[in-house]
Tab-separated table of C-alpha atoms and ligand atoms in Angstrom:
chain	number	residue	atom	x	y	z
A	27	UNK	CA	99.003	130.460	108.254
A	28	UNK	CA	96.869	127.494	109.283
A	29	UNK	CA	96.995	123.910	108.040
A	30	UNK	CA	93.883	122.412	106.483
A	31	UNK	CA	93.376	118.814	105.357
A	32	UNK	CA	91.012	118.506	102.366
A	33	UNK	CA	89.448	115.152	101.522
A	34	UNK	CA	86.587	116.062	99.181
A	35	UNK	CA	85.616	118.304	96.300
A	36	UNK	CA	88.409	120.806	97.038
A	37	UNK	CA	91.233	118.363	96.236
A	38	UNK	CA	93.202	118.610	93.002
A	39	UNK	CA	91.213	117.327	90.051
A	40	UNK	CA	87.913	117.614	91.958
A	41	UNK	CA	85.041	119.955	91.073
A	42	UNK	CA	85.724	122.735	93.621
A	43	UNK	CA	89.509	122.814	93.455
A	44	UNK	CA	89.420	126.047	91.459
A	45	UNK	CA	88.172	127.828	94.581
A	46	UNK	CA	91.399	127.314	96.499
A	47	UNK	CA	93.748	127.752	93.575
A	48	UNK	CA	92.043	131.115	93.014
A	49	UNK	CA	94.005	133.825	94.816
A	50	UNK	CA	90.969	136.148	94.938
A	51	UNK	CA	89.768	134.167	97.981
A	52	UNK	CA	93.140	134.334	99.754
A	53	UNK	CA	96.250	132.210	99.767
A	54	UNK	CA	96.500	128.418	99.788
A	55	UNK	CA	99.739	126.536	99.385
A	56	UNK	CA	99.810	122.792	98.726
A	57	UNK	CA	102.043	121.073	101.305
A	58	UNK	CA	101.556	117.369	100.759
A	59	UNK	CA	99.445	114.275	101.106
A	60	UNK	CA	98.176	112.707	104.267
A	61	UNK	CA	95.582	110.453	105.764
A	62	UNK	CA	93.600	110.605	108.945
A	63	UNK	CA	95.491	108.906	111.785
A	64	UNK	CA	92.160	107.530	113.029
A	65	UNK	CA	89.538	105.929	110.810
A	66	UNK	CA	86.492	108.049	109.983
A	67	UNK	CA	83.348	107.335	107.951
A	68	UNK	CA	83.538	109.290	104.682
A	69	UNK	CA	80.130	109.077	102.991
A	70	UNK	CA	78.500	110.622	99.939
A	71	UNK	CA	75.220	112.127	101.048
A	72	UNK	CA	72.269	114.317	100.102
A	73	UNK	CA	70.624	114.546	96.697
A	74	UNK	CA	73.640	116.493	95.436
A	75	UNK	CA	76.116	113.675	96.249
A	76	UNK	CA	78.267	115.702	98.606
A	77	UNK	CA	81.194	114.074	100.462
A	78	UNK	CA	80.920	114.300	104.241
A	79	UNK	CA	83.416	113.124	106.823
A	80	UNK	CA	81.189	112.128	109.727
A	81	UNK	CA	82.789	113.090	113.015
A	82	UNK	CA	82.749	109.545	114.351
A	83	UNK	CA	86.419	108.614	114.860
A	84	UNK	CA	87.074	104.883	115.055
A	85	UNK	CA	84.533	103.907	112.390
A	86	UNK	CA	85.290	103.610	108.671
A	87	UNK	CA	88.641	103.992	106.957
A	88	UNK	CA	91.787	106.088	107.183
A	89	UNK	CA	90.845	108.827	104.733
A	90	UNK	CA	93.381	110.204	102.257
A	91	UNK	CA	93.579	113.875	101.359
A	92	UNK	CA	95.691	116.960	100.702
A	93	UNK	CA	97.307	119.309	103.211
A	94	UNK	CA	97.359	123.043	102.523
A	95	UNK	CA	98.652	126.078	104.386
A	96	UNK	CA	96.074	128.827	104.102
A	97	UNK	CA	95.969	132.448	105.217
A	98	UNK	CA	93.162	133.960	107.334
A	99	UNK	CA	91.301	135.220	104.277
A	100	UNK	CA	91.227	131.761	102.687
A	101	UNK	CA	90.228	130.152	105.991
A	102	UNK	CA	87.314	132.576	106.261
A	103	UNK	CA	86.366	131.882	102.644
A	104	UNK	CA	86.422	128.114	103.262
A	105	UNK	CA	84.328	128.459	106.422
A	106	UNK	CA	81.700	130.363	104.436
A	107	UNK	CA	81.826	127.956	101.507
A	108	UNK	CA	81.454	124.898	103.744
A	109	UNK	CA	78.578	126.420	105.710
A	110	UNK	CA	80.656	126.249	108.891
A	111	UNK	CA	79.502	125.712	111.649
A	112	UNK	CA	76.014	124.594	110.515
A	113	UNK	CA	76.722	122.083	107.732
A	114	UNK	CA	80.336	121.226	108.512
A	115	UNK	CA	82.395	122.059	111.558
A	116	UNK	CA	86.101	122.823	111.287
A	117	UNK	CA	87.961	120.841	113.930
A	118	UNK	CA	91.597	119.800	114.500
A	119	UNK	CA	92.262	116.204	113.445
A	120	UNK	CA	95.472	114.129	113.603
A	121	UNK	CA	96.815	113.552	110.104
A	122	UNK	CA	99.588	111.116	109.183
A	123	UNK	CA	101.995	112.533	106.594
A	124	UNK	CA	102.325	110.402	103.451
A	125	UNK	CA	104.341	112.786	101.261
A	126	UNK	CA	105.634	116.285	101.964
A	127	UNK	CA	106.240	118.745	99.171
A	128	UNK	CA	106.088	122.006	101.088
A	129	UNK	CA	108.901	124.159	99.839
A	130	UNK	CA	108.512	127.122	102.176
A	131	UNK	CA	109.882	125.461	105.297
A	132	UNK	CA	113.578	124.745	105.800
A	133	UNK	CA	114.528	121.093	105.137
A	134	UNK	CA	115.072	120.381	108.836
A	135	UNK	CA	111.571	121.683	109.592
A	136	UNK	CA	109.805	119.420	107.129
A	137	UNK	CA	107.710	116.747	108.757
A	138	UNK	CA	108.884	113.176	108.235
A	139	UNK	CA	106.813	110.635	106.367
A	140	UNK	CA	104.517	108.792	108.803
A	141	UNK	CA	104.758	111.558	111.390
A	142	UNK	CA	101.529	113.008	112.767
A	143	UNK	CA	100.414	116.614	112.352
A	144	UNK	CA	97.241	118.352	113.487
A	145	UNK	CA	95.250	119.953	110.660
A	146	UNK	CA	91.830	121.520	110.474
A	147	UNK	CA	89.263	119.298	108.791
A	148	UNK	CA	85.674	120.034	107.737
A	149	UNK	CA	83.663	117.182	109.214
A	150	UNK	CA	80.156	117.044	110.614
A	151	UNK	CA	78.123	115.920	113.590
A	152	UNK	CA	74.972	117.347	111.955
A	153	UNK	CA	73.889	114.581	109.622
A	154	UNK	CA	70.790	112.432	109.130
A	155	UNK	CA	71.326	109.365	111.366
A	156	UNK	CA	70.862	106.901	108.469
A	157	UNK	CA	74.002	108.272	106.782
A	158	UNK	CA	76.106	106.186	109.142
A	159	UNK	CA	74.856	103.171	107.132
A	160	UNK	CA	76.018	104.524	103.752
A	161	UNK	CA	79.127	102.995	102.103
A	162	UNK	CA	82.419	104.338	103.471
A	163	UNK	CA	85.105	105.674	101.140
A	164	UNK	CA	88.811	106.155	101.766
A	165	UNK	CA	89.895	108.401	98.889
A	166	UNK	CA	87.140	110.571	97.447
A	167	UNK	CA	86.765	110.957	93.696
A	168	UNK	CA	83.608	112.613	92.374
A	169	UNK	CA	83.848	110.363	89.275
A	170	UNK	CA	84.637	107.161	91.212
A	171	UNK	CA	83.089	103.725	90.789
A	172	UNK	CA	80.336	104.648	93.261
A	173	UNK	CA	78.655	106.508	90.355
A	174	UNK	CA	77.486	109.327	92.670
A	175	UNK	CA	78.639	112.283	90.664
A	176	UNK	CA	78.812	115.567	92.617
A	177	UNK	CA	76.210	118.134	91.615
A	178	UNK	CA	77.952	121.528	91.655
A	179	UNK	CA	76.352	124.390	93.520
A	180	UNK	CA	75.650	126.430	90.399
A	181	UNK	CA	73.343	123.601	89.159
A	182	UNK	CA	71.180	123.353	92.294
B	226	PCA	N1	84.938	120.080	100.653
B	226	PCA	C1	85.766	119.923	101.803
B	226	PCA	C2	84.921	119.148	102.748
B	226	PCA	C3	84.039	118.345	101.876
B	226	PCA	C4	84.118	119.007	100.562
B	226	PCA	O1	83.602	118.644	99.537
B	226	PCA	C5	87.004	119.155	101.422
B	226	PCA	O2	87.305	118.979	100.222
B	226	PCA	O3	87.711	118.686	102.321
């Protein structure tokens, strides 16, 4: 199993969450909440209002998201879905634990709150340069005050 940190449309309550709660694509187990140990710019870009973590550590905010353990089948599914490595690249990022729920590990193996864990994150270096000037978010919600509602793939 691999750990993945999700900050966008795959989180609970967001438009693509059904894809990871769907066991047809493999296994994904919710482990807890975290935030990036370094700040990153999280912007909403393209005409479809898609969240992108720009791979520019040190700029922007500590970004909040959800940590999952996924099997190889789910990891492959996510890579395909995210257009990895063209649109997003999956890279290890240091994540600070905010809350741990993971039930599969023994209590003494559970990471402590505020400890740091490496997780895969879908971020990008392949973005139009002007996106660095877009507003930065710290906790993505497709229905947030920004008003930039995500346009699901089936509508494009
Ligand atoms: N899906 C991935 C990356 C951006 C997106 O919308 C995620 O939720 O982390």
